[in-house]
XYZ file of C-alpha atoms in Angstrom:
780
model
C -0.031 0.091 0.067
C 3.129 2.283 0.424
C 3.980 4.029 -2.883
C 6.658 6.541 -3.972
C 7.477 7.931 -7.424
C 10.467 6.104 -8.873
C 12.175 9.337 -9.993
C 12.845 12.638 -8.389
C 11.033 14.463 -11.108
C 7.908 14.390 -9.008
C 9.642 16.024 -6.001
C 11.320 18.639 -8.136
C 7.953 19.550 -9.563
C 6.417 19.834 -6.277
C 9.167 22.396 -5.467
C 8.094 24.354 -8.264
C 4.604 24.985 -6.732
C 6.295 26.687 -3.842
C 4.399 24.659 -1.092
C 7.643 24.227 0.989
C 6.695 26.349 3.842
C 3.651 27.767 5.637
C 3.130 29.665 8.784
C -0.376 29.168 10.210
C -2.025 31.987 11.987
C -5.416 32.710 13.282
C -7.412 35.397 11.601
C -7.417 37.287 15.115
C -4.411 35.692 17.261
C -6.246 36.785 20.376
C -9.254 34.681 19.769
C -9.516 30.857 19.389
C -10.341 29.152 16.192
C -13.626 27.130 15.683
C -11.539 24.506 14.043
C -11.045 22.927 10.583
C -13.787 24.014 8.194
C -15.946 21.117 6.945
C -15.934 20.403 3.155
C -19.063 21.097 1.399
C -20.692 18.605 -1.091
C -22.245 19.613 -4.187
C -24.581 17.631 -6.390
C -25.795 17.668 -9.958
C -27.932 20.579 -9.409
C -27.293 24.273 -8.270
C -26.898 24.567 -4.615
C -27.082 27.636 -2.218
C -24.815 28.135 0.874
C -24.786 30.266 3.911
C -21.524 32.309 3.942
C -21.850 33.007 7.694
C -21.402 29.265 8.444
C -17.539 29.725 7.795
C -17.155 32.994 9.661
C -17.056 34.005 13.363
C -19.796 36.290 14.526
C -17.787 39.292 14.224
C -16.331 38.665 10.842
C -17.049 39.950 7.416
C -16.218 38.416 4.013
C -14.997 40.700 1.267
C -14.797 38.321 -1.729
C -15.371 34.811 -2.566
C -13.771 32.843 -5.520
C -14.990 29.518 -6.603
C -12.189 27.294 -8.146
C -13.732 24.279 -9.906
C -10.045 23.286 -10.574
C -6.627 24.865 -9.912
C -6.707 26.778 -13.237
C -10.344 27.668 -13.631
C -11.791 30.181 -10.914
C -14.694 32.713 -10.835
C -15.713 35.268 -8.432
C -19.168 34.581 -6.941
C -21.776 37.043 -6.269
C -23.105 37.099 -2.629
C -26.599 38.124 -2.043
C -28.335 38.318 1.380
C -25.399 36.394 2.805
C -25.673 33.423 0.432
C -23.938 32.254 -2.644
C -24.914 29.697 -5.446
C -22.694 27.069 -6.906
C -23.810 25.982 -10.400
C -22.751 22.457 -9.902
C -20.137 20.005 -8.825
C -16.447 20.200 -9.844
C -16.215 17.856 -12.826
C -12.993 16.171 -11.561
C -14.572 15.863 -8.067
C -12.576 18.358 -6.081
C -12.591 22.233 -6.005
C -12.163 25.025 -3.321
C -14.074 28.229 -2.244
C -11.566 30.907 -1.360
C -12.864 33.421 1.146
C -11.170 36.741 1.526
C -11.912 37.448 5.242
C -10.510 40.761 6.531
C -7.603 40.661 4.227
C -6.970 36.914 4.897
C -7.669 34.026 2.794
C -9.742 30.980 4.134
C -10.343 27.757 2.301
C -13.573 25.753 2.039
C -13.002 22.378 0.179
C -15.683 21.623 -2.340
C -16.314 18.019 -3.168
C -18.647 16.342 -5.653
C -21.441 14.114 -4.518
C -20.980 11.927 -7.601
C -24.642 11.786 -8.259
C -26.258 10.008 -11.144
C -29.720 9.721 -12.602
C -31.749 6.606 -11.894
C -35.101 5.365 -13.151
C -36.973 2.738 -11.004
C -39.510 0.844 -13.029
C -42.372 -1.440 -12.145
C -43.384 -3.283 -15.361
C -47.088 -4.041 -16.245
C -46.127 -7.795 -16.091
C -45.038 -7.754 -12.472
C -47.290 -9.027 -9.677
C -49.259 -7.663 -7.931
C -50.501 -5.004 -10.181
C -51.828 -1.925 -8.472
C -55.613 -1.373 -8.539
C -55.512 2.275 -7.411
C -51.957 3.461 -6.563
C -48.289 2.693 -6.773
C -45.608 4.630 -4.837
C -41.949 3.965 -3.974
C -40.535 4.444 -0.486
C -36.858 4.365 0.611
C -33.862 6.516 1.717
C -34.288 8.360 -1.623
C -37.774 9.545 -0.543
C -37.132 10.148 3.186
C -39.015 6.856 3.828
C -42.249 8.700 2.937
C -44.029 7.112 -0.076
C -43.882 9.096 -3.442
C -46.193 8.331 -6.321
C -44.729 6.679 -9.409
C -45.532 7.931 -12.815
C -47.818 5.713 -14.989
C -46.894 5.246 -18.715
C -49.164 4.442 -21.584
C -48.021 0.688 -21.624
C -49.178 0.236 -17.939
C -45.810 0.354 -16.445
C -44.707 2.848 -13.710
C -41.569 4.879 -13.266
C -39.913 6.962 -10.700
C -36.911 9.218 -11.490
C -34.342 9.824 -8.772
C -30.872 11.179 -8.324
C -28.651 8.884 -6.376
C -25.261 9.033 -4.684
C -22.805 6.243 -5.059
C -23.640 3.491 -2.491
C -26.493 1.175 -1.684
C -30.080 2.556 -1.774
C -32.855 0.691 -0.038
C -36.342 0.904 -1.131
C -39.670 -0.909 -1.514
C -42.733 -0.490 -3.688
C -46.042 0.428 -2.136
C -48.921 -1.217 -3.923
C -52.260 0.066 -2.979
C -50.753 1.102 0.320
C -48.949 -2.238 1.041
C -45.233 -2.349 1.055
C -43.508 -4.894 -0.959
C -40.056 -5.910 -2.218
C -39.324 -5.219 -5.714
C -40.211 -8.407 -7.733
C -37.849 -7.497 -10.411
C -34.872 -6.839 -8.215
C -33.175 -9.676 -6.484
C -30.595 -7.353 -4.706
C -31.548 -7.168 -0.979
C -30.373 -5.218 2.069
C -30.887 -5.981 5.698
C -32.968 -3.452 7.602
C -31.054 -4.098 10.719
C -34.165 -5.580 12.465
C -34.306 -8.954 10.758
C -36.168 -7.963 7.802
C -35.144 -6.904 4.154
C -35.366 -4.065 1.561
C -34.703 -4.105 -2.119
C -31.667 -2.318 -2.991
C -29.980 -0.428 -5.936
C -26.349 -0.272 -5.860
C -24.582 2.797 -7.453
C -20.873 2.302 -8.189
C -18.375 5.202 -7.300
C -15.726 6.316 -9.834
C -12.338 4.935 -9.114
C -10.374 7.267 -7.041
C -6.737 7.932 -7.015
C -4.550 6.784 -4.025
C -3.417 9.623 -1.707
C -0.963 8.688 1.185
C 1.259 10.562 3.573
C 4.626 9.890 5.197
C 6.921 11.704 7.424
C 10.592 12.022 7.499
C 13.055 14.342 9.173
C 10.500 17.030 9.823
C 8.750 17.047 6.727
C 5.513 15.618 5.583
C 5.011 14.087 2.217
C 1.879 13.563 0.335
C 2.060 11.051 -2.531
C -0.520 10.112 -5.341
C -0.394 6.958 -7.444
C -1.324 8.745 -10.694
C -3.108 11.784 -12.387
C -5.019 13.801 -9.751
C -6.130 17.187 -8.566
C -4.700 17.764 -5.093
C -5.711 20.118 -2.457
C -3.562 20.777 0.687
C -4.510 23.074 3.643
C -3.126 23.964 7.040
C -5.500 25.542 9.461
C -7.933 26.382 6.791
C -5.140 28.237 4.709
C -4.367 27.084 1.249
C -0.965 25.485 0.799
C -1.395 23.784 -2.547
C -4.024 23.422 -5.218
C -2.859 21.808 -8.417
C -3.653 19.436 -11.223
C -1.058 16.889 -11.807
C -0.924 14.335 -14.969
C 1.430 11.843 -13.253
C 2.094 10.451 -9.803
C 3.597 13.138 -7.668
C 5.103 13.604 -4.175
C 4.440 16.960 -2.515
C 6.454 18.027 0.504
C 5.232 20.302 3.223
C 7.892 21.699 5.490
C 6.880 22.266 9.030
C 9.836 24.138 10.264
C 7.800 27.556 10.359
C 4.886 26.309 12.289
C 4.275 28.236 15.557
C 3.707 26.491 18.850
C 0.360 24.762 19.396
C -1.911 22.425 17.543
C -2.232 22.601 13.768
C -4.203 20.430 11.211
C -2.705 19.578 7.929
C -5.460 18.293 5.380
C -5.139 16.771 2.009
C -7.674 15.790 -0.658
C -7.096 14.115 -4.197
C -9.572 13.468 -7.074
C -9.551 12.361 -10.576
C -12.485 11.922 -13.119
C -14.976 12.267 -10.263
C -13.272 9.741 -7.968
C -12.349 11.137 -4.659
C -9.568 9.662 -2.427
C -10.170 9.353 1.322
C -8.923 12.711 2.879
C -5.896 12.744 5.041
C -5.783 14.604 8.287
C -2.327 14.837 10.168
C -2.429 16.934 13.368
C 0.928 18.483 14.566
C 2.162 19.931 17.808
C 4.147 22.932 16.471
C 6.274 21.663 13.760
C 6.076 17.999 14.645
C 3.615 15.513 13.338
C 1.791 13.761 16.155
C 2.718 10.164 16.342
C 2.178 9.477 19.870
C -1.536 9.363 21.069
C -0.511 10.319 24.449
C -0.047 13.834 23.088
C -3.588 14.096 22.391
C -6.109 15.783 24.818
C -9.798 15.507 25.426
C -10.233 18.402 23.031
C -9.003 16.176 20.063
C -12.457 14.730 19.342
C -10.989 12.093 16.998
C -9.533 10.496 20.082
C -13.033 10.334 21.731
C -14.555 7.080 23.089
C -18.036 7.897 24.227
C -20.287 6.308 26.793
C -23.967 7.127 26.937
C -26.068 6.687 30.166
C -29.422 7.508 31.341
C -29.121 9.368 34.472
C -32.121 7.690 36.241
C -31.067 4.220 35.332
C -27.286 4.482 36.287
C -26.348 4.821 39.811
C -28.499 6.038 42.853
C -25.929 8.387 44.471
C -28.422 10.132 46.762
C -31.375 8.318 48.174
C -32.664 11.553 49.681
C -33.802 12.574 46.057
C -35.596 9.412 45.224
C -39.178 10.421 44.367
C -41.105 8.106 41.988
C -44.483 8.978 40.876
C -47.183 7.639 43.325
C -49.558 6.504 40.573
C -50.715 2.905 40.243
C -51.134 3.432 36.486
C -47.415 3.749 36.131
C -45.591 0.145 36.175
C -42.311 0.063 37.822
C -40.323 -0.067 34.554
C -41.866 3.267 33.554
C -41.242 5.069 36.699
C -38.174 6.643 38.401
C -35.511 4.242 39.652
C -33.556 6.806 41.712
C -30.390 7.431 39.573
C -28.875 10.878 39.747
C -25.877 13.056 38.980
C -24.200 12.313 42.263
C -24.088 8.495 41.177
C -22.565 9.516 37.884
C -20.037 11.632 39.626
C -19.130 8.694 41.897
C -18.476 6.556 39.049
C -16.233 9.166 37.444
C -14.332 9.445 40.704
C -13.816 5.726 41.080
C -12.455 5.874 37.513
C -15.131 3.432 36.001
C -15.251 5.067 32.788
C -11.408 5.469 32.484
C -11.024 1.743 33.261
C -13.302 1.103 30.464
C -11.367 3.195 27.917
C -13.951 6.019 27.832
C -12.997 9.556 27.748
C -16.477 11.219 27.164
C -19.718 10.647 28.959
C -23.065 11.741 27.407
C -25.715 12.020 29.834
C -29.493 11.970 29.391
C -31.451 15.367 29.736
C -31.364 16.702 33.234
C -33.716 19.575 33.222
C -36.865 19.530 35.397
C -39.526 17.329 33.828
C -43.301 17.102 34.179
C -44.829 15.702 37.236
C -47.332 12.931 37.321
C -48.473 10.305 34.763
C -48.417 10.828 31.030
C -48.841 8.907 27.744
C -50.344 5.322 27.785
C -49.116 1.907 26.501
C -51.602 -0.897 25.697
C -52.162 -3.739 23.345
C -55.609 -4.666 24.410
C -56.006 -7.317 21.612
C -53.185 -9.426 23.087
C -52.547 -8.427 26.731
C -54.090 -6.842 29.967
C -50.751 -5.126 30.652
C -51.174 -1.396 30.247
C -49.026 1.482 31.818
C -48.561 5.239 31.841
C -45.215 6.943 32.245
C -43.227 9.260 34.438
C -40.769 11.773 33.155
C -37.838 9.694 34.510
C -36.026 9.737 30.968
C -35.682 13.595 31.069
C -37.348 14.326 27.646
C -40.485 16.041 28.736
C -38.993 19.475 29.975
C -40.870 22.026 32.087
C -37.728 24.073 32.603
C -34.789 24.991 30.212
C -31.959 25.572 32.850
C -33.050 24.157 36.213
C -31.854 20.627 36.937
C -34.597 18.101 38.010
C -34.689 17.757 41.827
C -34.678 14.006 41.375
C -31.298 14.073 39.464
C -29.667 16.515 41.974
C -29.182 20.257 41.266
C -27.350 22.813 39.142
C -24.567 22.556 41.776
C -24.413 18.776 41.286
C -24.191 19.200 37.570
C -21.144 21.603 37.855
C -19.569 19.252 40.393
C -19.861 16.432 37.907
C -18.471 18.339 34.943
C -15.547 19.706 37.229
C -14.679 16.190 38.446
C -14.762 14.764 34.831
C -12.371 17.397 33.648
C -10.012 16.492 36.554
C -10.077 12.924 35.294
C -9.280 14.162 31.647
C -13.021 13.478 30.501
C -15.667 15.294 28.503
C -19.273 15.635 29.480
C -22.013 16.071 26.776
C -25.456 16.962 27.776
C -28.487 15.742 25.950
C -30.475 18.859 25.125
C -34.178 18.854 24.009
C -34.885 21.816 21.773
C -37.485 20.501 19.577
C -40.509 20.511 22.142
C -41.516 21.202 25.586
C -44.145 19.496 27.791
C -47.522 21.030 27.970
C -46.865 22.236 31.663
C -43.865 24.216 30.560
C -44.345 27.955 31.733
C -43.547 28.953 28.132
C -46.919 27.549 27.076
C -48.612 29.935 29.417
C -46.630 32.973 28.152
C -46.371 32.003 24.415
C -48.955 29.416 23.621
C -48.678 30.429 19.821
C -44.955 29.456 19.640
C -45.978 25.966 18.624
C -46.661 24.190 15.489
C -50.216 23.018 14.595
C -51.359 19.863 16.414
C -54.020 19.186 13.620
C -53.312 19.020 10.042
C -55.652 20.763 7.418
C -57.480 17.557 6.841
C -58.253 17.232 10.499
C -55.867 14.509 11.278
C -53.567 14.635 14.285
C -49.983 15.697 13.344
C -48.420 13.338 15.772
C -45.461 10.915 14.937
C -45.458 12.108 11.239
C -41.732 11.634 11.507
C -40.779 12.119 7.814
C -43.976 13.505 6.068
C -44.233 16.535 8.453
C -40.810 16.227 10.058
C -40.433 19.978 11.008
C -43.951 20.339 12.491
C -45.026 16.874 13.942
C -45.577 16.414 17.615
C -44.231 13.440 19.527
C -47.485 13.418 21.639
C -50.534 15.354 22.312
C -48.872 16.632 25.570
C -45.551 17.643 23.990
C -46.060 20.723 21.943
C -43.448 20.996 19.065
C -41.927 24.572 18.972
C -42.123 26.459 15.722
C -38.214 27.077 15.586
C -38.502 28.369 12.004
C -39.902 31.638 13.605
C -36.825 33.738 14.416
C -38.239 34.796 17.899
C -38.861 31.319 19.034
C -35.376 30.261 17.694
C -33.772 33.151 19.376
C -35.225 32.297 22.872
C -34.677 28.697 22.654
C -31.026 28.925 21.328
C -30.533 31.348 24.288
C -31.546 28.585 26.754
C -29.097 26.181 25.162
C -26.296 28.657 25.091
C -26.969 29.171 28.715
C -25.576 25.751 29.615
C -22.381 26.580 27.551
C -21.477 29.083 30.161
C -23.231 27.893 33.322
C -22.412 24.169 33.640
C -19.055 23.258 32.514
C -20.212 20.880 29.750
C -18.047 20.133 26.727
C -20.859 19.929 24.164
C -24.455 18.683 23.403
C -26.179 15.664 21.954
C -29.029 17.199 20.409
C -32.352 15.477 20.542
C -34.708 15.131 17.470
C -32.306 16.996 15.209
C -34.146 16.436 11.996
C -37.467 17.801 13.398
C -35.662 21.160 14.121
C -35.303 24.097 11.408
C -31.710 24.904 10.303
C -32.622 28.465 11.607
C -32.204 27.200 15.233
C -28.978 25.333 14.683
C -27.141 28.264 12.966
C -28.392 30.682 15.804
C -27.073 28.268 18.501
C -23.774 27.662 16.833
C -23.251 31.350 16.336
C -23.814 31.835 20.036
C -21.586 29.017 20.868
C -18.869 30.720 18.719
C -19.362 33.911 20.566
C -19.175 32.076 23.898
C -15.911 30.323 22.830
C -14.418 33.790 22.387
C -15.201 34.658 25.911
C -14.392 31.352 27.555
C -12.023 29.629 25.183
C -14.043 26.484 25.286
C -15.193 25.126 22.059
C -18.409 23.038 22.562
C -18.885 19.832 20.447
C -22.357 19.186 18.925
C -23.726 15.922 17.840
C -27.397 15.185 16.591
C -29.755 12.587 16.386
C -31.422 12.097 12.848
C -33.049 8.988 11.361
C -32.960 9.119 7.602
C -30.833 9.208 4.390
C -27.256 10.137 4.463
C -28.173 13.217 2.577
C -30.643 14.326 5.053
C -28.290 13.486 7.913
C -25.426 15.353 6.238
C -27.539 18.446 5.621
C -27.159 19.390 9.353
C -23.283 18.985 9.250
C -21.582 22.287 8.681
C -18.991 24.723 10.318
C -22.124 26.846 11.182
C -24.262 23.985 12.560
C -23.532 20.578 13.908
C -20.123 18.732 14.007
C -21.561 15.284 13.798
C -24.626 13.125 14.071
C -25.136 9.481 14.975
C -24.967 7.039 12.051
C -27.981 4.915 12.370
C -27.724 3.739 8.959
C -24.418 2.062 9.828
C -25.710 0.676 12.912
C -28.595 -1.045 11.093
C -26.178 -2.757 8.670
C -23.870 -3.688 11.640
C -26.841 -5.371 13.299
C -27.709 -7.147 10.133
C -24.090 -8.273 9.550
C -23.346 -9.609 13.013
C -26.725 -10.324 14.773
C -28.263 -12.528 12.074
C -26.905 -15.666 10.348
C -28.300 -14.444 6.929
C -26.564 -11.155 7.238
C -23.333 -10.184 5.309
C -20.162 -8.055 5.517
C -21.012 -6.838 2.051
C -23.967 -4.540 2.879
C -22.066 -3.325 6.124
C -18.983 -2.498 4.120
C -20.956 -0.743 1.349
C -22.792 1.505 3.839
C -19.463 2.231 5.783
C -17.657 3.240 2.501
C -20.819 5.471 1.774
C -20.384 7.177 5.209
C -16.869 7.852 4.563
C -17.717 9.371 1.324
C -20.656 11.389 2.609
C -19.355 12.444 5.869
C -15.471 12.386 5.202
C -12.865 9.893 5.999
C -12.056 11.526 9.271
C -15.775 12.377 10.245
C -16.792 12.479 13.974
C -20.131 10.619 13.522
C -21.227 8.592 16.425
C -21.172 4.966 15.962
C -23.407 3.190 18.474
C -23.664 -0.152 20.189
C -27.294 0.581 20.906
C -29.541 3.261 22.354
C -32.536 4.081 24.446
C -34.769 3.733 21.461
C -33.612 0.234 20.171
C -34.060 -3.127 21.466
C -30.905 -4.403 23.011
C -28.545 -5.828 20.476
C -27.652 -8.854 22.690
C -31.347 -10.076 22.573
C -31.423 -9.616 18.793
C -28.093 -11.564 18.601
C -29.017 -14.505 20.695
C -32.344 -14.979 19.245
C -34.354 -14.333 22.369
C -36.402 -11.476 20.558
C -38.761 -12.430 17.638
C -37.828 -10.074 14.961
C -41.437 -10.612 13.536
C -42.862 -9.249 16.660
C -43.313 -5.830 18.124
C -40.113 -5.170 20.287
C -41.878 -2.920 22.719
C -44.691 -5.708 23.256
C -42.045 -8.274 23.919
C -40.308 -6.010 26.516
C -43.558 -5.326 28.358
C -44.979 -8.934 28.318
C -41.850 -11.141 28.657
C -38.954 -11.487 31.084
C -36.167 -11.450 28.565
C -33.055 -12.907 29.550
C -29.889 -14.350 27.856
C -30.447 -17.134 25.305
C -26.978 -18.804 25.514
C -23.534 -17.319 24.964
C -23.751 -16.215 21.346
C -25.291 -12.820 22.247
C -22.264 -12.120 24.398
C -19.796 -13.137 21.607
C -21.400 -11.167 18.985
C -21.472 -8.103 21.243
C -17.901 -8.391 21.542
C -17.473 -8.695 17.817
C -19.737 -5.609 17.347
C -17.491 -3.730 19.975
C -14.325 -4.628 18.014
C -15.893 -3.420 14.781
C -16.873 0.074 16.217
C -13.521 0.540 17.734
C -11.690 -0.295 14.359
C -13.584 2.263 11.998
C -13.644 5.964 11.720
C -16.166 7.892 13.832
C -16.592 8.128 17.567
C -17.583 4.793 19.226
C -20.480 5.253 21.572
C -21.319 2.453 24.153
C -24.824 2.524 25.431
C -24.798 1.831 29.248
C -25.053 -1.925 29.784
C -23.718 -2.879 26.454
C -20.188 -3.230 27.921
C -21.678 -6.344 29.941
C -24.026 -7.298 26.849
C -27.223 -6.533 28.832
C -30.564 -7.722 27.435
C -34.045 -6.425 26.840
C -36.789 -5.492 24.361
C -37.501 -2.013 23.275
C -38.383 1.053 25.348
C -38.626 0.971 28.308
C -37.246 -2.653 28.731
C -33.941 -1.496 27.076
C -33.516 1.001 30.010
C -33.083 -1.409 32.890
C -30.896 -0.360 36.005
C -27.248 -0.649 35.362
C -25.544 -3.544 37.192
C -21.894 -3.390 38.318
C -21.600 -6.349 40.668
C -22.183 -10.212 40.633
C -21.399 -10.216 36.967
C -21.235 -13.638 35.407
C -18.136 -14.952 33.566
C -19.611 -13.776 30.180
C -20.453 -10.418 31.211
C -17.070 -9.892 32.976
C -15.267 -11.096 29.833
C -17.255 -8.618 27.640
C -16.609 -5.834 29.869
C -12.880 -6.483 29.592
C -13.044 -6.856 25.896
C -14.752 -3.545 25.597
C -11.995 -1.968 27.722
C -9.219 -3.687 25.827
C -10.535 -2.678 22.335
C -11.237 0.967 23.584
C -7.814 1.408 25.066
C -6.336 -0.139 21.786
C -8.155 2.510 19.776
C -6.940 5.261 21.883
C -3.375 3.985 21.820
C -3.045 3.860 18.009
C -2.841 7.039 15.775
C -3.690 4.773 12.850
C -7.114 4.012 14.463
C -7.863 7.634 15.141
C -6.548 9.404 12.160
C -5.767 6.827 9.598
C -7.113 6.082 6.153
C -9.397 2.923 6.111
C -9.421 0.062 3.682
C -11.911 -2.936 3.789
C -11.409 -6.402 2.366
C -14.010 -9.070 2.437
C -11.967 -12.109 2.661
C -14.808 -14.510 2.362
C -18.477 -14.674 3.633
C -17.241 -15.196 7.125
C -14.071 -12.976 7.604
C -13.606 -9.292 7.185
C -10.157 -7.499 7.045
C -9.838 -3.787 7.894
C -6.621 -1.953 7.525
C -5.866 1.474 9.120
C -2.820 3.435 7.957
C -1.365 6.690 9.455
C 2.034 7.859 8.278
C 4.292 4.777 9.019
C 1.914 3.031 11.302
C -0.298 0.127 10.213
C -3.038 -1.643 12.149
C -4.657 -4.784 10.722
C -7.816 -6.033 12.103
C -9.714 -9.269 11.258
C -13.248 -10.095 12.257
C -15.091 -13.513 11.947
C -18.829 -13.415 11.895
C -19.309 -17.237 11.747
C -20.091 -19.729 14.519
C -17.007 -21.496 13.522
C -13.250 -20.604 13.713
C -11.482 -19.711 10.457
C -7.804 -19.385 9.413
C -6.474 -15.952 8.657
C -5.625 -15.410 5.030
C -2.092 -14.509 5.650
C 0.742 -14.969 8.205
C 1.146 -12.157 10.705
C 3.941 -13.854 12.671
C 6.106 -10.780 12.290
C 3.380 -8.461 13.681
C 2.636 -7.734 17.249
C -0.837 -8.754 18.411
C -2.607 -5.692 19.911
C -5.980 -6.991 20.985
C -8.147 -9.999 20.703
C -6.822 -13.558 20.396
C -6.298 -16.498 18.099
C -6.805 -20.165 19.012
C -4.004 -22.523 19.878
C -4.184 -23.685 16.114
C -3.785 -20.209 15.066
C -7.320 -19.666 13.757
C -9.616 -16.825 14.520
C -12.357 -18.029 16.921
C -16.123 -18.169 16.209
C -17.408 -14.359 16.428
C -13.698 -13.501 17.158
C -11.587 -10.435 16.395
C -7.980 -9.792 16.478
C -5.782 -6.718 15.826
C -2.112 -6.621 14.693
C 0.372 -3.673 14.505
C 3.315 -3.062 12.009
C 5.498 -0.235 11.038
C 6.135 0.613 7.470
């Protein structure tokens, strides 16, 4: 995989481009930088962009130049703070040059690689629609869209698709069916299947970096357009007809952290971007030099405060209502309990350096909502606000969770232990008992649609206005005054709690107006405090929808639920495959960047426990909530533990931030909400639980100890139907990882006797055990 030009001509050519030196400098040295500007992705159609996303609140832009290649640039007209790009760069890579107060700032521009595709439903296919035919899938936001009927009786739907796999189904007279003319299938992550269209990506050039004697070298293997930046400043942008080596001298870098980034493209194929952090003029090769502010080194742990540790029994106050079954009431967990686990180094021992806590603001009193399935069971229950997602205050901590003082104590203690704390923030809605509803009852969206139907749980069709329930008004955050007030409330936490960032609930249901207002306020707060808050969102939908919220002016990341679905399909179920998972992971790298900060989850509070899917205890053809309410779900053998360990190994091996849902480190079990929210257990673990916890710790610590697993390029090789090979490369460090999804051991495809075993294990016969994983380290 290591390649260098065979002659010195390429190096000499690089010298001619005068990229030998660069002295990064902030636009205003007295103010901290928001960080590396996210590339923007442009499709086949013209697109409009908000210029303020790339600026600090006090900055102005004087001129913007768009270069679709190194030798073709045009000045863009800015109107009302926006610019329009006519289309994607033909070779795949371009750049926006912003003149900001007499300094130039770079915004990389990447092509989405979109293609036109026609879905057809022939008149000969069965069943034929009697009244309507529609298509539904990631291309429609999972909202059925009508197909066009032709004179010959066939139906067609025109779409623009990115490279990757696109799941879909036909909707015949209201019934969803797999495409009878397409044998390609994809797992839906829940034991079911969708039809799939696969769009191939153009072949990209190879781009690799190496370091020698204080210099960085970027190498391509053939013709390519190459872009290199340092701290958002242009170092090199050029078109090269042959393989080339480009040196970047680091001797003039000032003290502190810098980010060297590089991209390469050719004929629409885009290589994985490279990211090399430096400390002063030295490329980082020792992960010990990274801090908790280096989010690429984050390993995240998500816990529900009420269900983790009861640290103060004096604040225990379950709702006294017989209509609430125990599993839907308060258990007594609080911030004091979380702090106690921080202090005893539970998270550190597990290899975690970031804790995401569920919402802590004051929640509604009493019993709300109602679960029933009267046709099948007499079990019914209402709910308390134990989870934190029914706020009646924007800034006061719920007394059952502690106090605002307990919150600042937790964050301060976490920082002493070198850890971050993310706060789950609910901006989309409030509870009807929130005082805001007395003062501004008109600040909500409409509960009823024009046809008189309830606008509840219309997740995709009315995603910006739908209510979660009739007692949870959705705020109309497209209105500037509403977005202003609610973003003020969120920004309050940035300066009054010590948190290091937010997990934002229900991201896709909130207008971009809100996200831009909030991020602008966080940038202003950073100028005062020096603290740069990280923001990660929750969006279920297509990569394009998820990616639409990622911007230097909005969110840093989102959780990659599409990857999780394919991960469940590949590992939990015998009929799964590595192919769908790898294709989805490659699509994520192409959509969000090879060094994205997307959250890669083991599970969450809205999904049935992975272990119970993997060991077959849950029936995939039955409602998961129903099973949680009506069955005592326990472990069904040892396969669930082993598959959870394999899932952990995968998440620690790929780009993004691995996020462990509390209890998954011991392979806890359960159906869907609320059965997936049992009280955390720390003591009296059985042998398999203890082994899984240690495995999680070993692989999390491995990830944080290898630069190649944090900043490296990623390749996937499907060795066979059972075994997957992942290789991560950073400068001269290589990590090879092998994963076996079969219930039988398998031999590795090559001898790794010369490599050091970093994590996992082989059998005494040298094979990879059933559901096993192993990591090897080498140096180039």
